[in-house]
Coordinates of C-alpha atoms (C1' of nucleotides) in Angstrom, one line a residue:
Chain R
X1467 CA 11.7 12.5 100.6
X1468 CA 12.3 12.0 104.3
X1469 CA 15.1 14.1 105.7
X1470 CA 18.1 12.0 106.7
X1471 CA 18.4 11.4 110.4
X1472 CA 20.7 13.5 112.4
X1473 CA 24.4 13.2 111.8
X1474 CA 24.8 13.7 115.5
X1475 CA 24.0 10.0 116.0
X1476 CA 27.4 8.8 117.3
X1477 CA 29.3 6.0 115.6
X1478 CA 30.0 3.8 118.6
X1479 CA 33.2 1.9 118.7
X1480 CA 32.3 -1.7 119.6
X1481 CA 35.2 -3.7 121.1
X1482 CA 33.3 -6.9 120.4
X1483 CA 33.6 -6.1 116.7
X1484 CA 37.3 -5.7 116.8
X1485 CA 37.7 -8.8 114.8
X1486 CA 40.7 -8.6 112.7
X1487 CA 40.6 -8.3 108.9
X1488 CA 42.1 -11.8 108.8
X1489 CA 38.9 -13.2 110.4
X1490 CA 36.6 -11.1 108.1
X1491 CA 34.8 -13.0 105.4
X1492 CA 35.1 -10.0 103.1
X1493 CA 38.9 -9.9 103.2
X1494 CA 39.2 -11.3 99.7
X1495 CA 37.1 -8.4 98.3
X1496 CA 38.1 -5.7 100.6
X1497 CA 41.2 -3.5 101.2
X1498 CA 43.4 -6.2 102.7
X1499 CA 43.1 -8.4 99.7
X1500 CA 46.4 -10.2 99.0
X1501 CA 48.2 -8.9 102.1
X1502 CA 50.5 -11.1 104.1
X1503 CA 49.4 -11.9 107.6
X1504 CA 51.8 -9.4 109.2
X1505 CA 50.8 -6.6 106.9
X1506 CA 47.1 -7.4 107.5
X1507 CA 47.7 -7.0 111.2
X1508 CA 49.3 -3.6 110.7
X1509 CA 46.3 -2.6 108.7
X1510 CA 44.1 -3.9 111.4
X1511 CA 45.9 -1.8 113.9
X1512 CA 44.6 1.4 112.4
X1513 CA 41.0 0.3 111.7
X1514 CA 38.1 0.9 114.0
X1515 CA 34.6 -0.7 113.7
X1516 CA 31.3 0.9 114.2
X1517 CA 27.6 0.2 113.8
X1518 CA 25.3 2.3 111.7
X1519 CA 21.5 1.9 112.1
X1520 CA 19.1 1.8 109.2
X1521 CA 18.5 5.3 107.8
X1522 CA 21.4 6.8 109.7
X1523 CA 23.8 8.9 107.8
X1524 CA 27.4 7.7 107.8
X1525 CA 28.6 11.0 106.4
X1526 CA 27.1 14.0 104.6
X1527 CA 28.1 16.3 101.7
X1528 CA 30.4 18.9 103.1
X1529 CA 31.6 16.9 106.0
X1530 CA 35.4 17.0 106.5
X1531 CA 37.0 13.9 105.1
X1532 CA 39.0 11.9 107.7
X1533 CA 38.0 8.3 107.2
X1534 CA 37.4 5.9 104.5
X1535 CA 34.8 3.3 105.4
X1536 CA 34.6 -0.3 104.4
X1537 CA 31.2 -1.9 104.6
X1538 CA 31.6 -4.9 106.9
X1539 CA 27.9 -5.9 107.0
X1540 CA 24.7 -4.4 105.7
X1541 CA 24.2 -2.1 102.8
X1542 CA 24.5 1.6 102.0
X1543 CA 23.4 4.0 99.4
X1544 CA 25.3 7.1 98.3
X1545 CA 23.7 10.1 96.7
X1546 CA 24.6 13.4 95.2
X1547 CA 22.3 16.4 95.8
X1548 CA 21.8 18.6 92.8
X1549 CA 21.7 22.4 93.3
X1550 CA 17.9 22.4 93.3
X1551 CA 17.8 19.9 96.1
X1552 CA 17.0 16.8 94.1
X1553 CA 18.8 13.6 95.1
X1554 CA 20.5 11.3 92.7
X1555 CA 21.7 7.9 94.1
X1556 CA 25.0 7.1 92.6
X1557 CA 25.5 3.7 94.0
X1558 CA 24.5 1.0 96.5
X1559 CA 27.4 -0.5 98.5
X1560 CA 27.6 -4.0 99.9
X1561 CA 30.0 -5.7 102.3
X1562 CA 33.6 -5.4 101.2
X1563 CA 33.1 -2.2 99.3
X1564 CA 34.7 1.1 100.1
X1565 CA 33.0 4.4 100.9
X1566 CA 34.4 7.9 100.8
X1567 CA 37.0 7.7 98.0
X1568 CA 35.3 10.7 96.3
X1569 CA 36.3 12.8 99.2
X1570 CA 40.0 12.5 98.8
X1571 CA 40.2 15.1 96.1
X1572 CA 38.8 17.9 98.0
X1573 CA 39.1 16.8 101.6
X1574 CA 35.4 17.1 101.9
X1575 CA 32.7 14.5 101.3
X1576 CA 30.9 14.9 98.0
X1577 CA 27.9 12.7 98.7
X1578 CA 25.7 11.5 101.5
X1579 CA 26.1 7.9 102.6
X1580 CA 23.0 6.4 104.3
X1581 CA 22.6 2.8 105.7
X1582 CA 19.8 0.9 104.0
X1583 CA 19.7 -1.5 106.9
X1584 CA 21.5 -1.9 110.3
X1585 CA 25.1 -2.2 109.2
X1586 CA 28.6 -2.3 110.4
X1587 CA 31.5 -0.4 108.9
X1588 CA 35.3 -0.4 109.3
X1589 CA 36.6 3.1 109.8
X1590 CA 39.9 3.7 108.2
X1591 CA 41.8 6.9 109.1
X1592 CA 43.1 8.1 105.7
X1593 CA 46.3 9.7 107.0
X1594 CA 47.3 6.6 108.7
X1595 CA 46.4 4.5 105.7
X1596 CA 48.7 6.8 103.7
X1597 CA 51.5 6.0 106.2
X1598 CA 51.0 2.3 105.6
X1599 CA 51.2 2.8 101.8
X1600 CA 54.9 3.8 102.2
X1601 CA 55.8 0.4 103.6
X1602 CA 53.1 -2.0 102.2
X1603 CA 53.3 -1.7 98.4
X1604 CA 50.7 -4.5 97.9
X1605 CA 48.2 -2.4 100.0
X1606 CA 48.8 0.7 97.8
X1607 CA 48.4 -1.3 94.6
X1608 CA 45.1 -2.8 95.8
X1609 CA 43.9 0.6 96.9
X1610 CA 44.6 1.9 93.4
X1611 CA 42.7 -1.0 91.9
X1612 CA 39.7 -0.2 94.2
X1613 CA 39.7 3.4 93.2
X1614 CA 40.0 2.5 89.6
X1615 CA 37.2 0.1 89.8
X1616 CA 35.0 2.7 91.3
X1617 CA 35.7 4.9 88.3
X1618 CA 34.8 1.9 86.0
X1619 CA 31.6 1.2 88.0
X1620 CA 30.5 4.8 87.6
X1621 CA 31.2 4.6 83.9
X1622 CA 28.9 1.7 83.6
X1623 CA 26.2 3.7 85.4
X1624 CA 26.8 6.5 82.9
X1625 CA 26.4 3.9 80.2
X1626 CA 23.2 2.7 81.8
X1627 CA 21.6 6.1 82.2
X1628 CA 22.8 7.2 78.8
X1629 CA 22.1 4.3 76.5
X1630 CA 19.6 2.0 78.0
X1631 CA 15.8 2.0 78.0
X1632 CA 13.8 1.5 81.1
X1633 CA 13.4 -2.2 81.0
X1634 CA 17.0 -2.7 80.1
X1635 CA 18.1 -0.6 83.1
X1636 CA 16.1 -2.6 85.5
X1637 CA 17.3 -5.9 84.1
X1638 CA 20.9 -4.6 84.3
X1639 CA 20.3 -3.6 87.9
X1640 CA 18.9 -7.0 88.9
X1641 CA 21.8 -8.8 87.1
X1642 CA 24.3 -6.6 88.9
X1643 CA 22.8 -7.1 92.3
X1644 CA 22.5 -10.8 91.7
X1645 CA 26.2 -11.2 90.8
X1646 CA 27.2 -9.2 93.8
X1647 CA 25.2 -11.4 96.2
X1648 CA 26.7 -14.4 94.5
X1649 CA 30.3 -13.0 94.9
X1650 CA 29.6 -12.8 98.6
X1651 CA 28.5 -16.3 99.0
X1652 CA 24.7 -15.7 98.9
X1653 CA 22.3 -17.0 96.4
X1654 CA 22.4 -15.0 93.2
X1655 CA 18.9 -16.1 92.2
X1656 CA 17.0 -15.6 95.4
X1657 CA 17.5 -12.5 97.5
X1658 CA 15.8 -9.7 99.2
X1659 CA 16.3 -6.1 98.0
X1660 CA 17.4 -3.8 100.8
X1661 CA 16.2 -0.6 99.1
X1662 CA 12.8 0.8 98.3
X1663 CA 11.3 1.1 94.8
X1664 CA 11.9 4.7 95.2
X1665 CA 15.6 4.2 95.7
X1666 CA 15.8 1.9 92.7
X1667 CA 13.9 4.3 90.6
X1668 CA 16.1 7.2 91.7
X1669 CA 19.2 5.2 91.0
X1670 CA 18.0 4.1 87.5
X1671 CA 16.4 7.5 86.9
X1672 CA 12.9 6.1 86.5
X1673 CA 9.8 6.7 88.5
X1674 CA 8.6 4.2 91.1
X1675 CA 5.6 3.6 88.9
X1676 CA 7.9 2.5 86.1
X1677 CA 9.8 0.2 88.4
X1678 CA 6.6 -1.3 89.6
X1679 CA 5.2 -1.8 86.1
X1680 CA 8.5 -3.2 84.8
X1681 CA 8.9 -5.7 87.7
X1682 CA 5.4 -6.8 86.9
X1683 CA 6.3 -7.2 83.3
X1684 CA 9.5 -9.2 84.0
X1685 CA 7.3 -11.4 86.2
X1686 CA 4.7 -11.9 83.4
X1687 CA 7.5 -12.7 81.0
X1688 CA 8.7 -15.4 83.3
X1689 CA 12.1 -14.0 84.1
X1690 CA 11.6 -13.3 87.7
X1691 CA 9.3 -13.7 90.7
X1692 CA 8.6 -10.7 92.8
X1693 CA 6.9 -10.4 96.1
X1694 CA 7.6 -7.1 97.7
X1695 CA 11.3 -6.8 98.0
X1696 CA 11.8 -10.6 97.7
X1697 CA 13.3 -11.3 94.3
X1698 CA 13.7 -14.7 92.6
X1699 CA 15.5 -14.8 89.3
X1700 CA 14.0 -17.6 87.2
X1701 CA 15.8 -17.1 84.0
X1702 CA 19.1 -15.3 84.6
X1703 CA 20.4 -15.7 81.1
X1704 CA 17.3 -14.2 79.6
X1705 CA 17.6 -11.3 82.1
X1706 CA 21.3 -10.9 81.1
X1707 CA 20.3 -10.9 77.4
X1708 CA 17.8 -8.2 78.1
X1709 CA 20.3 -6.2 80.1
X1710 CA 22.9 -6.4 77.3
X1711 CA 20.4 -6.3 74.4
X1712 CA 20.0 -3.5 72.0
X1713 CA 18.0 -0.4 72.8
X1714 CA 19.9 2.7 72.0
X1715 CA 19.0 6.3 72.5
X1716 CA 22.1 8.5 72.7
Chain E
X896 CA 29.4 6.4 63.5
X897 CA 32.7 6.2 61.7
X898 CA 35.0 3.5 62.8
X899 CA 38.0 4.7 64.8
X900 CA 41.2 4.8 62.8
X901 CA 43.7 2.1 63.3
X902 CA 45.4 1.7 66.5
X903 CA 48.5 0.7 64.5
X904 CA 49.1 4.4 64.0
X905 CA 52.4 4.7 65.9
X906 CA 52.8 7.2 68.8
X907 CA 56.0 8.9 67.7
X908 CA 58.4 10.0 70.4
X909 CA 59.3 13.5 69.6
X910 CA 62.6 14.8 71.0
X911 CA 61.5 18.4 70.3
X912 CA 58.7 17.9 72.7
X913 CA 60.9 16.6 75.5
X914 CA 60.2 19.8 77.4
X915 CA 60.2 19.1 81.1
X916 CA 57.1 19.3 83.3
X917 CA 58.7 22.4 84.9
X918 CA 58.3 24.2 81.6
X919 CA 54.8 23.0 80.9
X920 CA 52.0 25.5 81.3
X921 CA 49.8 22.7 82.7
X922 CA 52.0 21.8 85.6
X923 CA 49.7 23.5 88.1
X924 CA 46.8 21.3 87.0
X925 CA 48.6 18.1 86.1
X926 CA 50.3 15.3 87.9
X927 CA 53.4 17.3 89.0
X928 CA 51.4 19.8 90.8
X929 CA 53.1 21.0 94.0
X930 CA 56.3 19.0 93.5
X931 CA 59.7 20.4 94.2
X932 CA 62.0 21.0 91.4
X933 CA 64.1 17.9 92.0
X934 CA 61.1 15.6 92.2
X935 CA 59.6 17.1 89.1
X936 CA 62.8 16.2 87.3
X937 CA 62.6 12.6 88.5
X938 CA 59.0 12.5 87.2
X939 CA 60.2 14.0 84.0
X940 CA 62.7 11.2 83.7
X941 CA 60.1 8.6 83.2
X942 CA 57.7 10.5 80.9
X943 CA 57.7 10.3 77.2
X944 CA 55.8 12.7 74.8
X945 CA 53.8 11.8 71.7
X946 CA 51.6 13.3 69.1
X947 CA 48.1 12.0 68.4
X948 CA 46.4 13.1 65.2
X949 CA 42.8 14.1 65.1
X950 CA 40.5 11.0 65.1
X951 CA 43.3 8.7 66.1
X952 CA 42.8 6.3 68.9
X953 CA 45.1 6.7 71.9
X954 CA 44.0 3.4 73.3
X955 CA 41.1 1.0 72.9
X956 CA 38.9 -1.1 75.1
X957 CA 40.7 -4.3 75.9
X958 CA 44.2 -2.9 75.2
X959 CA 46.7 -3.9 77.9
X960 CA 47.3 -1.1 80.4
X961 CA 50.9 0.1 80.6
X962 CA 50.7 3.9 80.5
X963 CA 48.7 6.7 81.9
X964 CA 48.4 9.6 79.6
X965 CA 48.3 13.3 80.4
X966 CA 46.9 15.6 77.8
X967 CA 49.6 18.1 77.0
X968 CA 47.8 19.9 74.2
X969 CA 44.6 19.3 72.3
X970 CA 41.5 17.4 73.4
X971 CA 40.2 13.9 73.7
X972 CA 37.0 12.0 74.2
X973 CA 36.6 8.7 76.0
X974 CA 33.7 6.4 75.4
X975 CA 32.4 3.1 76.6
X976 CA 30.9 0.7 74.2
X977 CA 27.7 -1.1 75.4
X978 CA 27.3 -4.7 74.6
X979 CA 25.0 -3.9 71.6
X980 CA 27.8 -1.8 70.1
X981 CA 26.4 1.7 71.0
X982 CA 28.9 4.3 72.2
X983 CA 28.5 6.4 75.2
X984 CA 31.0 9.2 75.7
X985 CA 31.9 9.4 79.3
X986 CA 34.1 12.5 79.1
X987 CA 36.0 15.1 77.2
X988 CA 39.6 15.6 78.3
X989 CA 41.6 18.9 78.0
X990 CA 45.2 19.8 78.7
X991 CA 46.4 18.8 82.1
X992 CA 43.9 16.0 82.5
X993 CA 44.8 12.4 83.0
X994 CA 43.6 9.5 80.8
X995 CA 43.6 5.8 81.6
X996 CA 43.0 5.7 85.3
X997 CA 40.0 3.4 84.7
X998 CA 42.4 0.7 83.5
X999 CA 44.4 0.3 86.7
X1000 CA 41.8 -2.0 88.3
X1001 CA 41.9 -4.6 85.6
X1002 CA 45.1 -4.0 83.8
X1003 CA 43.1 -3.5 80.7
X1004 CA 41.6 -0.3 79.2
X1005 CA 37.9 0.0 79.8
X1006 CA 37.2 2.7 77.3
X1007 CA 38.4 4.1 73.9
X1008 CA 40.2 7.4 73.9
X1009 CA 40.2 9.3 70.7
X1010 CA 41.7 12.7 69.8
X1011 CA 39.2 15.4 68.9
X1012 CA 42.0 17.4 67.3
X1013 CA 45.7 17.1 66.7
X1014 CA 47.0 16.7 70.2
X1015 CA 50.0 15.9 72.3
X1016 CA 50.2 13.6 75.3
X1017 CA 52.6 12.7 78.0
X1018 CA 53.0 9.0 78.3
X1019 CA 53.6 7.8 81.9
X1020 CA 54.7 4.2 82.4
X1021 CA 52.5 3.2 85.4
X1022 CA 55.0 0.7 87.0
X1023 CA 57.7 3.4 87.0
X1024 CA 55.2 5.9 88.4
X1025 CA 54.5 3.4 91.2
X1026 CA 58.2 3.3 91.9
X1027 CA 58.2 7.0 92.3
X1028 CA 55.3 6.9 94.7
X1029 CA 57.5 5.2 97.3
X1030 CA 59.8 8.1 97.5
X1031 CA 57.7 11.1 96.5
X1032 CA 54.8 11.3 98.9
X1033 CA 53.5 14.5 97.4
X1034 CA 53.2 12.8 94.1
X1035 CA 51.2 10.0 95.5
X1036 CA 48.9 12.3 97.3
X1037 CA 48.3 14.3 94.2
X1038 CA 47.7 11.2 92.2
X1039 CA 45.1 10.2 94.7
X1040 CA 43.4 13.5 94.4
X1041 CA 43.3 13.2 90.7
X1042 CA 41.7 9.8 90.8
X1043 CA 39.3 11.0 93.4
X1044 CA 38.3 13.9 91.3
X1045 CA 37.7 11.6 88.4
X1046 CA 35.2 9.8 90.6
X1047 CA 33.6 13.1 91.5
X1048 CA 33.5 14.2 87.9
X1049 CA 31.7 11.0 86.9
X1050 CA 29.3 11.4 89.7
X1051 CA 28.3 14.8 88.4
X1052 CA 27.8 13.2 84.9
X1053 CA 25.5 10.7 86.6
X1054 CA 23.7 13.6 88.2
X1055 CA 23.4 15.3 84.9
X1056 CA 22.0 12.3 83.1
X1057 CA 19.8 11.3 86.0
X1058 CA 18.3 14.5 87.1
X1059 CA 18.5 17.2 84.4
X1060 CA 16.3 18.0 81.5
X1061 CA 17.6 18.5 78.0
X1062 CA 18.1 22.3 78.2
X1063 CA 19.7 22.1 81.6
X1064 CA 22.1 19.4 80.4
X1065 CA 23.3 21.6 77.6
X1066 CA 23.6 24.6 79.8
X1067 CA 25.6 22.6 82.3
X1068 CA 27.9 21.4 79.6
X1069 CA 28.6 24.8 78.3
X1070 CA 29.2 26.2 81.7
X1071 CA 31.6 23.3 82.4
X1072 CA 33.5 23.8 79.2
X1073 CA 33.7 27.5 79.8
X1074 CA 35.2 27.1 83.2
X1075 CA 37.7 24.6 82.0
X1076 CA 38.9 27.0 79.2
X1077 CA 39.1 29.7 81.7
X1078 CA 41.2 27.6 84.2
X1079 CA 43.6 27.1 81.3
X1080 CA 44.0 30.8 80.6
X1081 CA 41.7 31.0 77.6
X1082 CA 38.6 33.0 77.4
X1083 CA 35.7 31.4 79.2
X1084 CA 33.2 33.4 77.2
X1085 CA 34.4 32.9 73.7
X1086 CA 35.7 29.6 72.5
X1087 CA 35.4 27.0 69.8
X1088 CA 34.0 23.6 70.6
X1089 CA 36.3 20.8 69.5
X1090 CA 33.6 18.2 69.3
X1091 CA 30.7 17.6 66.9
X1092 CA 27.1 18.0 67.8
X1093 CA 26.9 14.3 67.6
X1094 CA 29.6 14.0 70.3
X1095 CA 27.9 16.5 72.5
X1096 CA 24.6 14.7 72.0
X1097 CA 26.1 11.4 72.8
X1098 CA 27.7 12.7 75.9
X1099 CA 24.5 14.4 77.2
X1100 CA 22.4 11.5 75.9
X1101 CA 20.4 13.7 73.6
X1102 CA 20.1 13.6 69.8
X1103 CA 21.9 16.0 67.5
X1104 CA 18.6 17.4 66.6
X1105 CA 17.9 18.3 70.2
X1106 CA 21.4 19.8 70.6
X1107 CA 20.7 21.9 67.5
X1108 CA 17.3 23.1 68.6
X1109 CA 18.5 23.9 72.1
X1110 CA 21.5 25.9 70.9
X1111 CA 19.1 27.8 68.8
X1112 CA 16.9 28.4 71.8
X1113 CA 19.7 29.5 74.0
X1114 CA 20.7 31.9 71.3
X1115 CA 17.1 33.2 70.9
X1116 CA 17.0 33.7 74.7
X1117 CA 20.1 35.9 74.5
X1118 CA 22.3 33.7 76.6
X1119 CA 24.8 32.7 73.9
X1120 CA 25.8 33.3 70.3
X1121 CA 26.5 30.3 68.2
X1122 CA 28.0 30.0 64.8
X1123 CA 28.9 26.4 63.9
X1124 CA 31.3 25.4 66.7
X1125 CA 32.1 28.9 67.7
X1126 CA 30.4 29.7 71.0
X1127 CA 30.1 33.1 72.7
X1128 CA 28.6 33.2 76.1
X1129 CA 26.7 36.4 76.5
X1130 CA 25.0 35.8 79.8
X1131 CA 27.1 33.4 81.8
X1132 CA 25.2 33.9 85.1
X1133 CA 21.9 33.2 83.4
X1134 CA 23.4 30.1 81.9
X1135 CA 24.6 29.0 85.3
X1136 CA 21.2 29.6 86.7
X1137 CA 19.7 27.5 84.0
X1138 CA 22.3 24.7 84.6
X1139 CA 21.6 24.6 88.3
X1140 CA 17.9 25.5 88.1
X1141 CA 15.2 23.1 89.0
X1142 CA 14.0 20.4 86.6
X1143 CA 13.7 17.1 88.3
X1144 CA 12.8 13.7 86.9
X1145 CA 14.4 11.0 89.0
Chain I
dC941 C1' 32.0 23.2 41.3
dG942 C1' 29.9 19.5 43.2
dC943 C1' 30.4 16.1 46.9
dT944 C1' 30.3 14.6 51.7
dG945 C1' 30.0 15.4 56.4
dT946 C1' 27.8 18.4 59.6
dG947 C1' 24.1 21.0 61.2
dT948 C1' 19.2 22.9 61.1
dT949 C1' 14.3 22.7 61.0
dG950 C1' 9.6 20.7 60.9
dA951 C1' 6.0 17.0 61.5
dC952 C1' 4.9 13.2 63.9
dT953 C1' 5.6 9.4 67.5
dA954 C1' 6.5 7.0 71.6
dC955 C1' 8.4 6.2 75.8
dT956 C1' 8.3 7.4 80.3
dG957 C1' 6.4 10.8 83.5
dT958 C1' 2.5 12.8 86.1
dC959 C1' -1.6 12.5 88.6
dA960 C1' -4.8 9.9 91.0
dA961 C1' -7.0 6.2 93.3
dC962 C1' -6.4 2.2 95.6
dA963 C1' -4.1 -1.9 98.0
dA964 C1' -1.1 -4.1 101.0
dG965 C1' 2.4 -4.3 104.9
dG966 C1' 4.5 -3.3 109.0
dG967 C1' 4.7 -0.8 113.3
dT968 C1' 2.7 1.5 117.1
dG969 C1' -0.4 2.2 120.7
dG970 C1' -4.6 1.4 123.0
Chain K
dC1261 C1' -4.0 -8.8 120.2
dC1262 C1' -6.1 -6.0 117.2
dA1263 C1' -7.1 -1.7 115.0
dC1264 C1' -5.3 2.0 113.0
dC1265 C1' -2.2 4.7 110.4
dC1266 C1' 1.4 5.7 107.5
dT1267 C1' 4.6 4.2 104.3
dT1268 C1' 5.4 1.5 100.3
dG1269 C1' 3.8 -0.4 96.2
dT1270 C1' 0.4 -1.2 92.3
dT1271 C1' -2.4 0.0 88.5
dG1272 C1' -4.8 3.0 85.2
dA1273 C1' -5.7 7.3 82.3
dC1274 C1' -3.6 11.0 80.3
dA1275 C1' 0.3 14.2 79.1
dG1276 C1' 4.8 16.0 77.7
dT1277 C1' 9.5 15.8 76.6
dA1278 C1' 12.7 14.3 73.7
dG1279 C1' 13.3 10.9 69.8
dT1280 C1' 12.5 9.5 64.9
dC1281 C1' 12.1 10.4 60.2
dA1282 C1' 12.8 13.3 56.5
dA1283 C1' 14.0 17.2 53.8
dC1284 C1' 17.0 20.8 53.4
dA1285 C1' 21.1 24.2 54.2
dC1286 C1' 25.7 25.1 54.7
dA1287 C1' 30.7 24.5 54.9
dG1288 C1' 35.0 22.6 53.9
dC1289 C1' 37.6 20.3 50.6
dG1290 C1' 39.0 17.7 46.7

DNA sequence: CGCTGTGTTGACTACTGTCAACAAGGGTGG
DNA sequence: CCACCCTTGTTGACAGTAGTCAACACAGCG
């Protein structure tokens, strides 16, 4: 509901953050995955790093597309805005994930990207990345994999919105977040959500009241513990069962 | 509800269809867009053409990914299958559109693709396409645009499922189909749907009963004429208004 | 000509939304 | 340091949209 903060907020280049990809803990998940040392350095050479404060907008619908962004630390949300002005969150991005791929087709950003907490991003000039593609085939292949996985991810959101009931959606969301924390070396059973109930509800296309009630229900059913944004998953397999269980509507 | 026909149905290579991209009416929309004659011929050199009969499966979830497919004629649907076996159609593909991009990330197809009518596809071996990328930058750039637009397209499906009411969804669907027919040189106001009500309902996450009732309503309201799958759009701008009009839920 | 798949219409149901009141947390300023 | 305020989250009562179930109509096809 609150208007995004001004885009004018500059993205500072921070020399201290000029750590190379090779020293980044996300290099297994991120763009440089599988690159040789020398190629990784060439990639490094075109990448800048910036900080983005909580609630700041990384880019906005209609902005000219010049950079892809990789989340280095923190989390983001991306949302579409429908013609009537309503938002629809299309994804939450964690460290190692790429932002802005939807802008390549038109040269213009197709969604807003907003930081959920104080974050750091790698700023990748797309034209220079394209130059590297010509001489680093492994980079190109992995870039294609990342774009393709973004397509797959969105398909599973479509599946979620199209075929799942409210409880199943929330369970699927929690399981998804859990696995992503785990893939990043954090606990998959005890974590803090970075987004509000409103964001979760918007993403899952449920009201905050429903989110609240359903979290309470999952707690009562002994699957999770909730305290504000602190989540503890008590019975992950039960939660997975719930997320993948039946409940058709389409 | 009916099980897809056997994948064993062979995709026949048809010499008579070996028309080059340069003679294809879809070349402005499809992969070879913007290529010079010589590059288009090189692309042609790796592409095979095949027929796919109505209700036949082009590929299936779990199939090894070797080929991208471009729809040359006819129409397809792609659907995910949720763990409980329910289908969710994620898109309808028309001539000039690419199928299989979601398989690049894993090397395995992530959805089923089924022909809605007797169709023809161009069969593009992905490894050979990757070889061409190295020497035809324009081809690579356009491929990126097509992948990116697939991401954008899915985002708008997410928006549709997440933020729109039933009537708005159907209106948006009709407007979308209309514009795609028009882009292909057909009438945008008078066309025949190639999919059943069940497919439409599945795609929009509505029941066939709702589709039926809503088509009747749009007809009563003087926006369209319907007779079975024959659609005539009487008031396109009103339909667009409806599709983009307010009706929030997320 | 009847059968089967597809589409239409009506009556009833239920899931999730809406509205409203209240509670709790976290920041800010006195 | 504490009080206050505003945002965020919780809970309950009620409502509405779209789903479910069921009967029927129509078309295409053998």
